[in-house]
């Protein structure tokens, strides 16, 4: 286990640069300067709340810069993910029927603070829940005062920290639901990240449940 001290300002800048390098401004139809201006108000927030240590090799990070589907579509952001040390692009599984992704929206419990960009704090990959029934995992997370990650947050996690997605330590994203029994998840397929879904009552030994402590925006809505 490697705990690394995090300079929150430098880490925030790294994450912004990472998104620019992955063409987020172009996909959002913004210039790099406009994209930077969109997320810049979050930098001071990161320096206030983001102090601490990170251990990406154990699936824990202090904060993530999350850009939502209102800025860049999920299909596009997923295609900009890779496994650590690999180049193959991530993808959305065909099991999502046409129009399905639009119906997987953040559950009320997540309390999203902004529709475009915000910080996700105290993030855990959640491998302790590998082999657990997703519904049970989400109940346990709620008793801890935490909430499961949304689809966009899961994509942000592997975008900024691709080393977190590894064999047998993949994760479900119970913060996005569509009103049925499906729970989105990100795992490895064809040597790349895949966004798919599993049933809420079916356990998988290789799928945990990612969660976060809180979400913050520069101007809470």
CSV table of C-alpha atoms in Angstrom, one decimal:
chain,number,residue,atom,x,y,z
A,1,UNK,CA,0.0,0.0,0.0
A,2,UNK,CA,1.4,3.3,-1.1
A,3,UNK,CA,0.0,6.5,0.5
A,4,UNK,CA,1.2,9.6,-1.3
A,5,UNK,CA,0.8,13.2,0.0
A,6,UNK,CA,-1.4,15.2,-2.3
A,7,UNK,CA,-0.8,18.9,-3.1
A,8,UNK,CA,-4.4,19.7,-3.9
A,9,UNK,CA,-3.7,22.7,-6.1
A,10,UNK,CA,-1.2,20.8,-8.2
A,11,UNK,CA,-3.5,17.7,-8.4
A,12,UNK,CA,-6.4,19.9,-9.5
A,13,UNK,CA,-4.2,21.4,-12.3
A,14,UNK,CA,-3.1,17.9,-13.3
A,15,UNK,CA,-6.7,16.8,-13.6
A,16,UNK,CA,-7.7,19.8,-15.7
A,17,UNK,CA,-4.7,19.3,-18.0
A,18,UNK,CA,-5.6,15.6,-18.2
A,19,UNK,CA,-9.1,16.4,-19.5
A,20,UNK,CA,-7.8,19.0,-22.0
A,21,UNK,CA,-5.3,16.3,-23.3
A,22,UNK,CA,-8.2,14.0,-23.8
A,23,UNK,CA,-10.1,16.5,-26.0
A,24,UNK,CA,-12.8,17.5,-23.5
A,25,UNK,CA,-12.9,21.1,-24.7
A,26,UNK,CA,-13.3,20.0,-28.3
A,27,UNK,CA,-16.0,17.5,-27.4
A,28,UNK,CA,-17.8,20.3,-25.4
A,29,UNK,CA,-17.4,22.7,-28.3
A,30,UNK,CA,-15.3,25.0,-26.1
A,31,UNK,CA,-11.8,26.4,-26.5
A,32,UNK,CA,-9.2,25.1,-24.0
A,33,UNK,CA,-9.4,28.6,-22.4
A,34,UNK,CA,-13.2,28.4,-22.1
A,35,UNK,CA,-13.1,24.9,-20.7
A,36,UNK,CA,-10.5,26.0,-18.1
A,37,UNK,CA,-12.7,28.9,-17.1
A,38,UNK,CA,-15.6,26.6,-16.6
A,39,UNK,CA,-13.8,24.5,-14.0
A,40,UNK,CA,-11.4,27.1,-12.6
A,41,UNK,CA,-13.8,28.2,-9.7
A,42,UNK,CA,-13.4,24.7,-8.3
A,43,UNK,CA,-9.6,25.1,-7.8
A,44,UNK,CA,-9.9,27.1,-4.6
A,45,UNK,CA,-12.4,24.6,-3.3
A,46,UNK,CA,-10.0,21.8,-4.0
A,47,UNK,CA,-7.2,23.5,-2.0
A,48,UNK,CA,-9.6,24.0,0.9
A,49,UNK,CA,-11.0,20.4,1.1
A,50,UNK,CA,-8.6,18.3,-0.9
A,51,UNK,CA,-5.7,18.0,1.5
A,52,UNK,CA,-4.6,14.5,2.6
A,53,UNK,CA,-3.1,11.5,1.1
A,54,UNK,CA,-4.0,9.2,-1.8
A,55,UNK,CA,-3.5,5.6,-2.3
A,56,UNK,CA,-4.7,4.9,-5.9
A,57,UNK,CA,-3.2,1.4,-5.8
A,58,UNK,CA,-5.8,0.6,-3.1
A,59,UNK,CA,-8.6,2.5,-4.8
A,60,UNK,CA,-8.7,5.6,-2.6
A,61,UNK,CA,-8.3,9.2,-3.8
A,62,UNK,CA,-9.0,12.5,-2.0
A,63,UNK,CA,-11.0,14.2,-4.8
A,64,UNK,CA,-12.0,14.1,-8.5
A,65,UNK,CA,-12.9,16.8,-10.9
A,66,UNK,CA,-16.1,15.6,-12.5
A,67,UNK,CA,-17.5,16.9,-15.7
A,68,UNK,CA,-21.1,15.8,-16.4
A,69,UNK,CA,-23.0,14.7,-19.5
A,70,UNK,CA,-24.4,18.2,-19.8
A,71,UNK,CA,-20.9,19.2,-21.0
A,72,UNK,CA,-19.7,16.1,-22.7
A,73,UNK,CA,-21.7,13.0,-23.6
A,74,UNK,CA,-21.0,9.8,-21.7
A,75,UNK,CA,-20.3,7.8,-24.9
A,76,UNK,CA,-17.5,10.4,-25.7
A,77,UNK,CA,-16.0,10.5,-22.2
A,78,UNK,CA,-16.0,6.7,-22.0
A,79,UNK,CA,-14.1,6.5,-25.3
A,80,UNK,CA,-11.4,8.7,-23.8
A,81,UNK,CA,-10.6,6.2,-21.0
A,82,UNK,CA,-7.9,3.5,-21.1
A,83,UNK,CA,-6.4,0.9,-18.8
A,84,UNK,CA,-3.2,1.9,-17.1
A,85,UNK,CA,-0.3,1.4,-19.5
A,86,UNK,CA,-2.7,0.6,-22.4
A,87,UNK,CA,-4.0,2.5,-25.4
A,88,UNK,CA,-7.3,0.8,-26.3
A,89,UNK,CA,-10.3,3.1,-25.8
A,90,UNK,CA,-13.0,2.3,-23.4
A,91,UNK,CA,-16.6,1.7,-24.6
A,92,UNK,CA,-20.2,1.5,-23.7
A,93,UNK,CA,-21.6,-2.0,-23.9
A,94,UNK,CA,-24.3,-2.9,-26.4
A,95,UNK,CA,-26.5,-4.1,-23.6
A,96,UNK,CA,-27.6,-0.5,-23.2
A,97,UNK,CA,-30.4,-0.3,-25.7
A,98,UNK,CA,-30.8,2.9,-27.7
A,99,UNK,CA,-31.7,5.8,-25.4
A,100,UNK,CA,-31.0,3.8,-22.3
A,101,UNK,CA,-28.0,5.9,-21.1
A,102,UNK,CA,-30.2,9.0,-21.0
A,103,UNK,CA,-32.5,7.3,-18.6
A,104,UNK,CA,-29.7,6.4,-16.2
A,105,UNK,CA,-29.7,9.6,-14.1
A,106,UNK,CA,-28.3,10.5,-10.7
A,107,UNK,CA,-30.5,9.3,-7.8
A,108,UNK,CA,-31.7,11.9,-5.4
A,109,UNK,CA,-29.4,10.7,-2.6
A,110,UNK,CA,-26.3,11.9,-4.5
A,111,UNK,CA,-27.5,15.6,-4.2
A,112,UNK,CA,-25.5,16.7,-7.2
A,113,UNK,CA,-24.3,20.3,-6.4
A,114,UNK,CA,-23.9,21.4,-10.1
A,115,UNK,CA,-25.2,20.2,-13.4
A,116,UNK,CA,-21.9,20.8,-15.3
A,117,UNK,CA,-18.8,20.4,-13.1
A,118,UNK,CA,-18.0,19.8,-9.4
A,119,UNK,CA,-15.6,18.0,-7.0
A,120,UNK,CA,-16.2,14.5,-5.7
A,121,UNK,CA,-14.5,14.0,-2.3
A,122,UNK,CA,-13.2,11.0,-0.4
A,123,UNK,CA,-13.5,8.5,-3.2
A,124,UNK,CA,-13.3,4.7,-2.7
A,125,UNK,CA,-13.3,2.0,-5.4
A,126,UNK,CA,-15.2,-0.2,-3.0
A,127,UNK,CA,-13.6,-3.6,-3.5
A,128,UNK,CA,-14.8,-4.7,0.0
A,129,UNK,CA,-18.1,-5.2,-1.7
A,130,UNK,CA,-16.8,-7.6,-4.3
A,131,UNK,CA,-19.1,-10.6,-4.1
A,132,UNK,CA,-21.9,-8.7,-2.3
A,133,UNK,CA,-25.4,-8.1,-3.6
A,134,UNK,CA,-25.4,-4.6,-5.0
A,135,UNK,CA,-28.6,-3.7,-3.1
A,136,UNK,CA,-26.9,-4.7,0.1
A,137,UNK,CA,-23.7,-2.8,-0.7
A,138,UNK,CA,-25.7,0.3,-1.4
A,139,UNK,CA,-27.5,-0.1,2.0
A,140,UNK,CA,-24.2,-0.4,3.8
A,141,UNK,CA,-22.8,2.6,2.1
A,142,UNK,CA,-25.8,4.7,3.1
A,143,UNK,CA,-25.4,3.7,6.8
A,144,UNK,CA,-21.9,5.2,6.6
A,145,UNK,CA,-23.2,8.5,5.4
A,146,UNK,CA,-21.7,8.0,2.0
A,147,UNK,CA,-23.3,7.6,-1.5
A,148,UNK,CA,-22.5,5.5,-4.5
A,149,UNK,CA,-20.9,7.0,-7.6
A,150,UNK,CA,-22.8,8.1,-10.7
A,151,UNK,CA,-21.8,7.0,-14.2
A,152,UNK,CA,-20.0,10.3,-14.8
A,153,UNK,CA,-18.1,10.0,-11.5
A,154,UNK,CA,-17.0,6.4,-12.3
A,155,UNK,CA,-15.7,7.6,-15.7
A,156,UNK,CA,-13.9,10.5,-14.0
A,157,UNK,CA,-12.3,8.0,-11.5
A,158,UNK,CA,-10.7,5.9,-14.2
A,159,UNK,CA,-9.9,8.9,-16.4
A,160,UNK,CA,-7.9,10.6,-13.7
A,161,UNK,CA,-6.6,7.4,-12.1
A,162,UNK,CA,-6.6,4.6,-14.7
A,163,UNK,CA,-4.5,2.4,-12.4
A,164,UNK,CA,-7.6,2.0,-10.2
A,165,UNK,CA,-9.4,-0.2,-12.7
A,166,UNK,CA,-7.8,-3.6,-12.3
A,167,UNK,CA,-8.8,-7.3,-12.7
A,168,UNK,CA,-11.2,-8.5,-10.0
A,169,UNK,CA,-11.4,-5.0,-8.5
A,170,UNK,CA,-13.9,-3.4,-10.8
A,171,UNK,CA,-16.9,-1.5,-9.5
A,172,UNK,CA,-20.6,-0.8,-9.8
A,173,UNK,CA,-22.0,2.8,-10.0
A,174,UNK,CA,-25.2,2.7,-7.9
A,175,UNK,CA,-25.6,6.5,-8.0
A,176,UNK,CA,-27.1,6.4,-11.5
A,177,UNK,CA,-30.3,4.4,-12.0
A,178,UNK,CA,-33.1,4.2,-14.6
A,179,UNK,CA,-36.0,3.1,-12.5
A,180,UNK,CA,-35.4,-0.6,-13.1
A,181,UNK,CA,-33.3,-3.3,-11.6
A,182,UNK,CA,-30.1,-2.5,-13.5
A,183,UNK,CA,-27.0,-1.0,-11.8
A,184,UNK,CA,-24.3,0.5,-14.1
A,185,UNK,CA,-20.8,-0.8,-13.6
A,186,UNK,CA,-17.3,-0.4,-15.1
A,187,UNK,CA,-15.2,-3.4,-15.7
A,188,UNK,CA,-12.5,-4.7,-18.0
A,189,UNK,CA,-13.4,-6.3,-21.4
A,190,UNK,CA,-11.2,-6.9,-24.4
A,191,UNK,CA,-8.3,-5.3,-22.5
A,192,UNK,CA,-10.2,-2.0,-22.2
A,193,UNK,CA,-12.6,-0.3,-19.8
A,194,UNK,CA,-16.3,-1.2,-20.4
A,195,UNK,CA,-19.4,0.6,-19.1
A,196,UNK,CA,-22.1,-2.0,-18.7
A,197,UNK,CA,-24.7,-3.0,-16.1
A,198,UNK,CA,-25.6,-5.8,-13.8
A,199,UNK,CA,-28.8,-6.7,-11.9
A,200,UNK,CA,-29.2,-5.2,-8.5
A,201,UNK,CA,-29.8,-8.6,-6.8
A,202,UNK,CA,-26.9,-10.5,-8.5
A,203,UNK,CA,-23.5,-10.5,-6.8
A,204,UNK,CA,-20.3,-10.7,-8.8
A,205,UNK,CA,-16.9,-11.6,-7.2
A,206,UNK,CA,-15.1,-9.1,-9.4
A,207,UNK,CA,-17.5,-6.1,-8.9
A,208,UNK,CA,-17.5,-3.9,-5.8
A,209,UNK,CA,-19.4,-0.7,-5.3
A,210,UNK,CA,-17.7,2.7,-5.6
A,211,UNK,CA,-18.7,5.4,-3.2
A,212,UNK,CA,-17.8,9.0,-2.1
A,213,UNK,CA,-18.0,11.0,1.1
A,214,UNK,CA,-19.4,14.2,-0.4
A,215,UNK,CA,-19.8,16.5,-3.5
A,216,UNK,CA,-19.0,20.1,-3.6
A,217,UNK,CA,-19.4,22.9,-6.2
A,218,UNK,CA,-18.1,26.4,-6.3
A,219,UNK,CA,-21.6,27.7,-6.0
A,220,UNK,CA,-24.0,25.2,-4.5
A,221,UNK,CA,-27.3,25.0,-6.3
